Amino acid sequence: MCGINGIVRFDRGILKEEIDGMNNAIRHRGPDDEGVFILNSKNYSIGLGHVRLAILDLSEKGHQPMGYNIEEDKITYRDEELDNADIIIVYNGEVYNYLELKEKFNLKTETGTDTEVILKLYDKLGFDCVKEFNGMWAFCIFDKQKNLIFCSRDRLGIKPLYYYWDGEEFIFSSELKGILAVKKINKKENINKEAVELYFALGFIPSPYSIYKNIFKLEARQNLIFDLNKKEIKKFCYWELPDYKPIYDKNKLIEEGKKLLYDAVKIRMRSDVPVGAFLSGGLDSSTVVGIMRDFTDLSKLHTFSIGFEGKYDETPYIKIVVDYFKTNHHHYYFKEEDFEKLIDKYIWIYDEPFGDYSGFPTYKVSEMAREFVTVVLSGDGGDEVFGGYRFHLISKRIEYLKKIPKFVRMLLLKILNNNLLKNYTLFLIREAINLSLIENNEKFYSKLFDGKFMISNRGKIWVEEHLKYSLNKTNNNLPESIRVFDLLFRTLSDNFLVKVDRASMANALEVRSPFLDYRFAEFSQKIPNEWKVDFFKTKKLMREIVKDILPEEILNRGKGGFEPPLDKWILKRKYKNILDDGIRILEELNFKDLVEFYKNDALVGNNKLHNIYKIRLFLFTKWWERWIN
């Protein structure tokens, strides 16, 4: 796991100090080593930078940038010899099946790295090489012979890649910090207002947007080809999620799911450094730890968890799992003073607005883990594959509601509308009936809570476009499309996976997630939705797959959460001035609708949804203070 940087220019050369500055900006991602390659030629100049977190082949042979001389079939891993290479790579990630690929394509290798396998498969297969990879990655290959730059991001967007392009200069990095270290822009004048609207609607900024104009994120499952002769960039998707085609053979699905689960964990334990695991006490992370016992001694396995005060605390469930598997466990109680100490660090880590406040404890558990290991396995992705979120349950209930004659639902709605609805349960029932009456399923989120769930038109458009795509993938099956929408767009690539990447890499820790194996995403399309979710229960098939792995109390528990009581801390009166400053910033940016929403609704209300929007405003304001003022 590493950090990558690069510059392509056509009007002037590149100085080593520029690439060094980019490397310094993201050195936390790779404190073990760094490398630089620069070519200042007649037609263009290229600089590549890399900071390394050593995981495979800890020797100098793992150094990057790495080059390959095709005619001599020789790998170059020394900066001073890269001039002789035909193709050069800087790479962040892990291709877990690199050993299988060596055997499949009969590759002779000089190093023990997956980086070399990527280079040699690119030489054999061109851009299609990524179709062979099972892993997480963001890389850039400079092909001298073809005068092109080839960038790629993994299928589910686990690893990030930002790039700047203005028609003359191309700059890329693993984080915005890398680009800003070399590209001096007037940040306030270059605020991307569409991105701001999307942030307040979604809680994150989805690709291809970034908070700044002319800086973009490469989208998950995309390749980017930069033709240096034509000064032309083209992007295309190299992978598509298969259409939803359920198989009604439960035994076959259980057998396939179990086999895949064991293999996904096994290949993610390939490492030349110590491997541990995050353990939340939930179904997913507990399953991962349970399967790891087939490949390691659990009494020597370091596991890590965070506890919170009061109703937010998962510690009792964590204790059940630890007692059952008897791992070498490390637990920390995250307190209000931890939150206060981490605010500035959080804003530095997430260098564009990011509203998932569970990033605070994620940073803390990563910091704790790094004291003992360099790699951890996590349970991320299990909910998106097997249907584990509340909206998966809600959409299934709405599907049941739609079977009730429309006139009956209309009558019930009239009765509920005449009620003052002080009862929250009645309010939710009314909301569910409202949603069941919507003809266009792509409006599920944009009509939620009378349209207040998505508080900007830009957010509503984004949601409807991507939910429509998901509906097409699932034959208009509402609960299944909500799950696919999460898998591909809402919860993972630019949201939860951003949280994990930045929080872990700020501590030079690599996180590997077996459920994010792309084969699980494809497998999920075979599972009938009714075997994922019913009226009361989520992840039904998964529970059958793992029933001989977990203790009964964990197997049958519902969805927990990994979030501090931030709404109790962040919304205290002492922070009110920060929210007031946020309103002034939105006024300055001329977001009249957002200002009106906050003044008349979010700031005066006190339900969970209001608090989420207050937290987004708080974190946006703190980001503005750190990066714009």
XYZ file of C-alpha atoms in Angstrom:
629
model
C 0.000 0.000 0.000
C 1.425 3.298 -1.038
C 0.903 6.774 -2.421
C 1.423 7.767 -6.056
C 2.044 11.109 -7.764
C 2.744 12.398 -11.246
C 2.932 15.360 -13.620
C 2.702 15.571 -17.422
C 3.567 18.890 -19.104
C 3.899 20.065 -22.661
C 5.129 23.634 -22.203
C 8.020 23.263 -19.757
C 10.146 20.810 -17.854
C 9.605 19.219 -14.449
C 11.905 19.722 -11.487
C 12.728 16.938 -9.057
C 11.789 19.310 -6.238
C 8.201 19.338 -7.540
C 7.827 15.563 -7.341
C 9.608 15.549 -3.991
C 7.065 18.092 -2.739
C 4.172 15.892 -3.879
C 5.751 12.863 -2.196
C 6.215 14.818 1.021
C 2.542 15.812 1.025
C 1.398 12.171 1.125
C 4.385 10.575 2.879
C 2.060 9.211 5.601
C 0.791 6.709 3.014
C 4.250 5.232 2.538
C 6.882 5.994 5.152
C 9.216 3.088 4.256
C 10.678 4.296 0.946
C 10.259 6.827 -1.852
C 11.226 7.106 -5.504
C 11.214 9.626 -8.350
C 11.431 9.359 -12.153
C 11.656 12.396 -14.456
C 11.822 12.587 -18.235
C 12.152 16.021 -19.856
C 11.928 15.380 -23.601
C 11.391 17.509 -26.685
C 7.632 16.877 -26.916
C 6.604 16.503 -23.295
C 7.865 16.156 -19.747
C 6.829 13.459 -17.276
C 7.529 13.123 -13.574
C 6.449 10.152 -11.446
C 6.661 9.869 -7.671
C 6.004 7.097 -5.175
C 5.999 6.644 -1.403
C 6.038 3.030 -0.228
C 4.479 1.082 2.586
C 6.350 -2.213 2.244
C 4.022 -5.245 2.333
C 5.386 -7.710 -0.266
C 9.123 -8.233 -0.879
C 10.516 -5.895 1.738
C 13.848 -5.640 -0.081
C 14.887 -2.896 -2.512
C 13.277 -4.993 -5.273
C 9.922 -3.626 -4.166
C 11.030 -0.046 -4.846
C 8.943 2.145 -7.144
C 8.717 3.640 -9.703
C 9.362 0.238 -11.280
C 10.249 -0.224 -14.945
C 10.280 -3.044 -17.476
C 12.597 -3.380 -20.460
C 10.584 -5.546 -22.834
C 13.348 -6.625 -25.231
C 15.699 -7.650 -22.427
C 12.815 -8.981 -20.269
C 14.352 -7.110 -17.371
C 12.759 -5.370 -14.386
C 14.274 -2.106 -13.154
C 13.655 -0.987 -9.583
C 16.389 1.635 -9.249
C 15.532 5.246 -10.094
C 18.806 5.837 -11.929
C 18.155 2.935 -14.341
C 14.582 3.838 -15.330
C 15.712 5.620 -18.512
C 16.275 2.154 -20.006
C 12.751 0.937 -19.262
C 9.984 0.800 -21.892
C 7.113 0.944 -19.415
C 7.192 2.453 -15.932
C 4.622 2.148 -13.152
C 3.688 3.842 -9.901
C 1.105 1.771 -8.076
C -0.968 1.865 -4.892
C -2.781 -1.278 -3.836
C -2.641 -5.041 -3.796
C -3.365 -7.561 -6.551
C -4.085 -10.517 -4.302
C -4.104 -13.162 -7.055
C -0.651 -12.260 -8.361
C 0.705 -15.770 -7.660
C -2.130 -17.375 -9.650
C -1.508 -14.906 -12.492
C 2.198 -15.768 -12.564
C 1.253 -19.399 -13.049
C -1.604 -18.774 -15.497
C 0.515 -16.632 -17.835
C 3.811 -18.428 -17.170
C 5.520 -15.245 -16.003
C 9.160 -15.332 -14.975
C 9.668 -12.803 -12.208
C 12.692 -11.182 -10.622
C 10.950 -9.776 -7.547
C 8.410 -11.020 -5.040
C 6.001 -8.198 -5.835
C 2.624 -7.920 -7.498
C 3.905 -4.700 -9.115
C 6.071 -6.724 -11.488
C 3.108 -8.926 -12.397
C 1.063 -5.833 -13.330
C 3.845 -4.555 -15.618
C 4.310 -7.865 -17.395
C 0.598 -8.465 -17.842
C 0.200 -4.961 -19.260
C 2.887 -5.881 -21.800
C 0.971 -9.060 -22.691
C -2.641 -7.868 -22.532
C -2.591 -4.083 -22.783
C -5.436 -2.222 -21.080
C -7.341 -5.495 -20.581
C -4.796 -6.630 -17.997
C -6.976 -5.151 -15.245
C -9.723 -7.655 -16.048
C -7.416 -10.346 -14.656
C -6.724 -8.595 -11.366
C -8.456 -9.439 -8.117
C -7.614 -6.705 -5.667
C -7.608 -3.013 -4.945
C -5.567 -0.560 -6.951
C -4.930 2.842 -8.379
C -1.938 2.965 -10.696
C -0.348 4.914 -13.510
C 1.723 3.306 -16.270
C 3.880 5.406 -18.611
C 4.326 3.582 -21.929
C 7.273 5.181 -23.710
C 6.843 3.183 -26.888
C 3.199 4.151 -27.361
C 3.516 7.659 -25.907
C 0.628 7.201 -23.505
C -0.307 7.298 -19.867
C -2.559 4.507 -18.582
C -4.327 5.002 -15.236
C -6.757 2.599 -13.613
C -8.884 2.315 -10.465
C -10.202 -0.973 -9.038
C -13.717 -2.227 -9.673
C -15.332 -1.047 -6.437
C -13.180 2.049 -5.899
C -11.276 0.922 -2.810
C -8.199 2.971 -3.715
C -8.411 6.653 -4.748
C -6.962 8.553 -7.698
C -7.328 12.335 -8.122
C -6.233 14.147 -11.269
C -6.000 17.719 -12.537
C -6.383 18.492 -16.251
C -6.664 21.893 -17.903
C -5.821 20.940 -21.493
C -2.100 21.558 -21.046
C -1.069 20.079 -17.719
C -2.022 16.714 -16.211
C -1.314 16.069 -12.517
C -2.383 13.058 -10.475
C -2.087 11.879 -6.891
C -3.548 9.483 -4.337
C -4.861 12.479 -2.399
C -5.779 16.092 -3.098
C -2.805 17.135 -0.943
C -0.432 15.791 -3.550
C -1.912 17.893 -6.339
C -2.179 21.040 -4.194
C 1.496 20.697 -3.260
C 2.480 21.477 -6.847
C -0.567 23.200 -8.364
C -1.136 26.566 -6.743
C -4.772 27.508 -7.292
C -7.000 30.151 -5.790
C -9.007 27.704 -3.733
C -11.939 29.988 -2.970
C -12.428 30.993 -6.611
C -12.123 27.377 -7.736
C -14.713 25.880 -5.395
C -16.887 23.488 -7.390
C -20.422 24.475 -6.418
C -21.933 21.272 -7.802
C -19.622 19.340 -5.488
C -20.732 21.437 -2.512
C -24.387 20.703 -3.255
C -23.643 17.000 -3.586
C -21.737 17.006 -0.300
C -24.650 18.475 1.629
C -27.110 16.089 -0.027
C -25.029 12.905 0.267
C -22.450 13.547 2.981
C -19.589 12.995 0.507
C -18.471 14.187 -2.920
C -18.970 11.455 -5.548
C -16.596 10.899 -8.445
C -15.843 12.313 -10.933
C -16.316 15.514 -8.893
C -13.893 16.975 -6.379
C -14.308 20.108 -4.293
C -12.239 22.072 -6.844
C -12.833 22.848 -10.509
C -10.491 21.020 -12.908
C -9.600 18.425 -10.259
C -11.431 15.133 -10.673
C -11.600 11.650 -9.208
C -11.174 8.695 -11.513
C -14.348 6.676 -11.066
C -14.418 3.099 -9.781
C -13.986 0.438 -12.512
C -12.555 2.956 -14.954
C -9.441 3.104 -17.090
C -8.044 6.466 -18.186
C -5.886 6.648 -21.326
C -3.929 9.838 -21.998
C -2.605 9.997 -25.571
C 0.475 12.207 -25.278
C 0.691 12.823 -29.028
C -2.906 14.055 -29.300
C -3.108 15.586 -25.802
C -6.356 13.672 -25.461
C -7.882 11.838 -22.487
C -10.346 8.978 -22.843
C -12.056 7.062 -20.038
C -14.009 3.824 -20.153
C -15.377 1.173 -17.789
C -13.564 -2.162 -18.007
C -16.036 -4.035 -15.745
C -19.798 -4.168 -15.411
C -21.790 -5.715 -12.600
C -23.756 -8.622 -14.114
C -27.531 -8.266 -14.350
C -29.609 -9.654 -11.499
C -30.368 -13.288 -12.400
C -31.375 -15.161 -9.241
C -30.635 -18.866 -8.856
C -33.185 -20.730 -6.739
C -30.862 -23.484 -5.535
C -30.047 -22.626 -1.921
C -27.592 -25.462 -1.327
C -25.613 -24.534 -4.423
C -25.484 -20.860 -3.375
C -24.395 -21.741 0.161
C -21.626 -23.969 -1.168
C -20.441 -21.320 -3.650
C -20.616 -18.537 -1.048
C -18.648 -20.494 1.530
C -15.943 -21.472 -0.968
C -15.613 -17.871 -2.115
C -15.477 -16.581 1.457
C -12.592 -18.851 2.413
C -10.630 -18.044 -0.752
C -11.188 -14.290 -0.414
C -9.817 -14.363 3.139
C -6.938 -16.681 2.242
C -5.518 -14.569 -0.589
C -5.842 -11.405 1.518
C -3.558 -12.903 4.130
C -0.614 -12.948 1.701
C 1.893 -10.602 3.253
C 5.515 -10.313 4.323
C 4.472 -8.226 7.354
C 2.163 -9.004 10.309
C -1.600 -9.234 9.591
C -4.365 -8.486 12.133
C -8.109 -7.781 11.960
C -10.687 -5.169 12.907
C -13.389 -6.705 15.082
C -16.635 -4.811 15.707
C -18.711 -7.643 17.126
C -20.950 -7.550 14.053
C -21.682 -10.363 11.620
C -19.174 -9.350 8.933
C -15.966 -8.689 10.860
C -16.659 -11.656 13.168
C -17.024 -13.915 10.124
C -13.698 -12.731 8.713
C -11.915 -13.472 12.016
C -13.637 -16.857 12.224
C -12.345 -17.853 8.804
C -8.843 -16.559 9.516
C -8.446 -19.378 12.054
C -8.029 -21.788 9.117
C -4.934 -19.876 8.021
C -3.352 -18.640 11.244
C -3.134 -19.262 14.991
C -5.914 -17.097 16.452
C -4.193 -16.922 19.831
C -1.455 -14.952 18.074
C -3.817 -12.930 15.883
C -4.090 -9.282 16.940
C -7.649 -7.953 16.715
C -8.769 -4.380 17.360
C -12.007 -2.679 18.348
C -13.490 0.575 19.622
C -16.135 0.996 22.296
C -18.408 3.972 23.059
C -20.402 5.168 25.996
C -24.033 4.236 26.600
C -26.367 2.869 23.922
C -23.723 3.247 21.199
C -21.464 0.642 22.757
C -20.864 -2.664 20.958
C -18.382 -3.894 23.573
C -20.598 -6.727 24.963
C -20.846 -8.275 21.477
C -17.134 -7.780 20.872
C -16.431 -9.625 24.144
C -18.580 -12.552 23.001
C -16.538 -12.894 19.804
C -13.183 -12.469 21.538
C -14.072 -15.081 24.163
C -15.232 -17.444 21.413
C -12.169 -17.129 19.159
C -9.640 -16.258 21.892
C -7.686 -13.737 19.793
C -5.027 -11.387 21.130
C -7.456 -8.516 21.447
C -6.962 -4.756 21.896
C -9.911 -2.553 22.841
C -10.200 1.200 23.280
C -13.062 3.322 24.600
C -13.510 6.365 22.371
C -14.473 9.372 24.486
C -15.469 12.975 23.941
C -11.945 14.191 24.642
C -10.661 11.873 21.881
C -13.089 13.510 19.483
C -11.964 17.006 20.494
C -8.289 16.121 20.077
C -8.917 14.627 16.630
C -10.973 17.400 15.015
C -7.994 19.168 13.406
C -6.367 15.868 12.401
C -9.652 14.699 10.846
C -9.900 17.824 8.723
C -6.291 17.396 7.549
C -6.862 13.728 6.665
C -10.050 14.371 4.678
C -8.787 17.203 2.503
C -12.170 17.804 0.875
C -15.498 17.972 2.741
C -16.438 14.573 4.146
C -19.414 14.032 6.427
C -19.040 10.488 7.786
C -18.127 11.162 11.391
C -17.372 7.481 12.059
C -14.036 8.468 10.509
C -13.047 9.647 13.994
C -13.087 6.212 15.674
C -11.813 4.624 12.438
C -8.707 6.778 12.754
C -8.305 5.802 16.404
C -8.648 2.059 15.812
C -6.188 2.342 12.901
C -3.721 4.190 15.113
C -4.020 1.445 17.727
C -3.630 -1.350 15.166
C -0.483 0.166 13.653
C 1.340 -0.330 16.943
C 1.145 -4.103 16.356
C 0.602 -4.850 12.645
C 0.932 -3.308 9.171
C -2.093 -5.022 7.584
C -5.609 -5.659 8.932
C -8.595 -7.465 7.471
C -12.044 -5.892 7.855
C -15.685 -6.780 7.269
C -16.441 -3.887 4.908
C -18.769 -4.789 2.033
C -20.816 -7.547 3.663
C -23.939 -5.377 3.912
C -23.745 -4.355 0.249
C -23.351 -7.966 -0.895
C -25.893 -9.742 1.303
C -28.385 -6.933 2.036
C -27.666 -5.667 5.530
C -28.752 -2.034 5.701
C -31.939 -0.514 7.046
C -32.911 0.830 3.627
C -32.693 -2.723 2.254
C -35.250 -3.707 4.893
C -37.431 -0.636 4.296
C -37.501 -1.134 0.520
C -38.501 -4.770 1.033
C -41.388 -3.692 3.274
C -42.487 -1.207 0.633
C -42.473 -4.023 -1.894
C -44.890 -5.892 0.389
C -46.999 -2.737 0.792
C -47.369 -2.410 -2.975
C -49.266 -5.689 -3.004
C -52.059 -4.047 -0.992
C -54.687 -2.473 -3.310
C -53.919 1.170 -3.990
C -57.280 2.457 -2.740
C -56.661 0.789 0.637
C -53.261 2.455 0.926
C -54.775 5.815 -0.023
C -57.399 5.407 2.687
C -54.753 4.530 5.287
C -52.717 7.545 4.228
C -55.719 9.849 4.663
C -56.294 8.510 8.161
C -52.642 8.984 9.094
C -52.488 12.485 7.581
C -55.434 13.512 9.736
C -53.511 12.334 12.781
C -51.034 14.736 14.384
C -48.400 11.972 14.020
C -46.693 12.623 17.317
C -46.142 8.869 17.373
C -42.881 8.176 15.499
C -43.976 4.681 14.492
C -47.115 6.083 12.844
C -44.964 8.667 11.102
C -42.773 5.931 9.630
C -45.796 3.940 8.498
C -47.155 7.012 6.731
C -43.766 7.556 5.087
C -43.665 3.944 3.898
C -47.174 4.230 2.394
C -46.163 7.462 0.659
C -43.161 5.722 -0.895
C -45.263 2.736 -1.970
C -47.461 5.102 -4.002
C -44.549 6.465 -6.052
C -44.765 5.179 -9.626
C -41.096 5.782 -10.506
C -38.824 3.742 -8.243
C -35.820 5.933 -9.062
C -37.450 8.643 -6.918
C -37.195 6.471 -3.764
C -34.567 8.684 -2.119
C -35.474 12.014 -3.702
C -39.069 11.740 -2.367
C -38.050 10.383 1.045
C -39.296 12.508 3.983
C -41.115 14.830 1.573
C -37.891 15.401 -0.350
C -35.875 16.487 2.691
C -33.633 13.427 2.659
C -31.828 14.892 -0.368
C -31.622 18.603 0.335
C -30.398 19.869 -3.040
C -31.642 19.494 -6.586
C -28.177 18.375 -7.664
C -28.337 15.611 -5.056
C -31.771 14.496 -6.237
C -30.635 14.370 -9.861
C -27.523 12.354 -8.938
C -29.533 9.865 -6.878
C -32.217 9.401 -9.516
C -29.692 8.865 -12.322
C -27.747 6.230 -10.421
C -30.797 4.539 -8.939
C -32.252 4.266 -12.438
C -29.057 2.501 -13.555
C -29.413 0.125 -10.583
C -33.062 -0.555 -11.406
C -32.052 -1.503 -14.949
C -29.520 -3.960 -13.470
C -32.227 -5.643 -11.389
C -35.301 -5.779 -13.644
C -36.907 -2.935 -11.667
C -36.740 -4.901 -8.411
C -36.846 -2.109 -5.809
C -35.110 -3.735 -2.802
C -32.487 -5.329 -5.017
C -31.834 -2.044 -6.834
C -31.359 -0.220 -3.500
C -28.685 -2.798 -2.618
C -26.949 -2.423 -6.003
C -27.142 1.364 -5.673
C -25.292 1.074 -2.363
C -22.767 -1.394 -3.751
C -21.810 0.730 -6.751
C -22.588 4.319 -5.775
C -23.946 5.407 -2.387
C -22.080 3.691 0.428
C -18.762 2.393 -0.880
C -16.363 3.916 -3.422
C -16.412 7.618 -2.525
C -17.967 7.273 0.906
C -17.171 4.479 3.382
C -14.068 3.430 1.471
C -12.765 7.004 1.536
C -13.245 6.953 5.310
C -11.241 3.743 5.673
C -8.524 4.650 3.162
C -7.707 8.057 4.654
C -8.024 7.024 8.316
C -5.882 3.913 7.882
C -3.292 5.360 5.497
C -2.814 8.380 7.758
C -1.415 5.748 10.125
C 0.456 3.802 7.395
C -1.907 0.852 7.867
C -3.257 -1.294 5.026
C -6.879 -2.479 5.276
C -8.016 -5.477 3.239
C -11.684 -6.417 2.911
C -12.617 -9.946 1.746
C -16.260 -9.001 1.079
C -15.021 -6.364 -1.392
C -13.644 -9.131 -3.603
C -15.327 -8.398 -6.937
C -16.412 -12.045 -7.119
C -18.731 -11.343 -4.170
C -20.300 -8.451 -6.079
C -20.974 -10.797 -8.992
C -22.154 -13.572 -6.657
C -24.660 -11.193 -5.056
C -26.507 -10.939 -8.364
C -27.290 -14.660 -8.192
C -28.914 -14.553 -4.742
C -32.716 -14.092 -4.818
C -33.647 -10.913 -2.983
C -36.044 -12.804 -0.709
C -33.022 -14.836 0.461
C -31.266 -11.610 1.382
C -34.048 -9.675 3.134
C -37.602 -10.286 4.317
C -40.016 -8.131 6.331
C -37.988 -8.458 9.550
C -34.555 -9.915 8.812
C -31.477 -8.990 6.763
C -28.575 -11.061 5.373
C -30.578 -14.264 5.511
C -28.426 -16.366 3.176
C -25.211 -15.106 4.699
C -26.348 -16.307 8.122
C -26.815 -19.778 6.660
C -23.388 -19.670 5.005
C -21.591 -18.786 8.249
C -23.763 -20.596 10.819
C -20.997 -23.091 11.667
C -18.412 -20.308 12.090
C -19.956 -17.904 14.622
C -21.459 -18.076 18.112
C -25.268 -18.056 18.182
C -25.539 -14.584 19.776
C -23.608 -13.001 16.885
C -25.223 -15.072 14.144
C -28.719 -13.833 15.007
C -28.061 -10.236 16.026
C -29.281 -7.308 13.971
C -27.311 -4.543 12.325
C -25.133 -2.620 14.773
C -23.221 0.566 14.191
C -19.699 1.881 14.341
C -20.287 5.474 15.269
C -19.592 7.597 18.317
C -22.342 9.638 19.984
C -21.116 12.567 17.938
C -24.549 14.131 17.748
C -24.316 14.472 21.553
C -20.828 16.000 21.417
C -20.720 18.026 18.228
C -24.047 19.764 18.802
C -23.208 21.161 22.213
C -23.687 24.887 22.659
C -19.930 25.544 22.602
C -19.889 24.609 18.907
C -22.836 26.814 17.922
C -20.525 29.538 16.586
C -19.069 27.019 14.107
C -22.541 26.288 12.722
C -23.192 30.044 12.483
C -19.925 30.456 10.568
C -21.054 27.669 8.237
C -24.225 29.550 7.391
C -22.168 32.669 6.595
C -19.934 30.614 4.254
C -22.980 29.224 2.431
C -24.351 32.749 2.111
C -21.011 33.926 0.721
C -21.126 31.105 -1.842
C -24.702 32.138 -2.714
C -26.388 28.845 -1.766
C -29.749 30.431 -0.993
C -31.722 27.172 -0.856
C -29.223 25.535 1.486
C -29.168 28.569 3.762
C -32.961 28.619 3.907
C -33.071 24.882 4.651
C -30.614 25.215 7.520
C -32.158 28.325 9.047
C -35.765 27.166 8.828
C -35.402 23.411 9.238
C -32.130 21.658 10.118
C -30.883 24.088 12.760
C -34.218 24.368 14.532
C -35.156 20.667 14.349
C -33.827 17.987 16.655
C -34.467 14.588 15.072
C -31.725 12.267 13.783
C -31.947 13.570 10.224
C -31.604 17.182 11.389
C -28.555 16.218 13.434
C -26.907 14.528 10.451
C -27.219 17.766 8.474
C -25.877 19.810 11.380
C -22.840 17.538 11.538
C -22.286 17.952 7.784
C -22.352 21.727 8.240
C -19.961 21.506 11.202
C -17.421 19.387 9.273
C -17.742 21.540 6.142
C -17.065 24.677 8.189
C -14.027 23.142 9.873
C -12.748 22.031 6.450
C -13.197 25.575 5.113
C -11.245 27.023 8.053
C -8.341 24.604 7.449
C -8.107 24.502 3.660
C -9.649 27.752 2.347
C -9.138 30.509 4.930
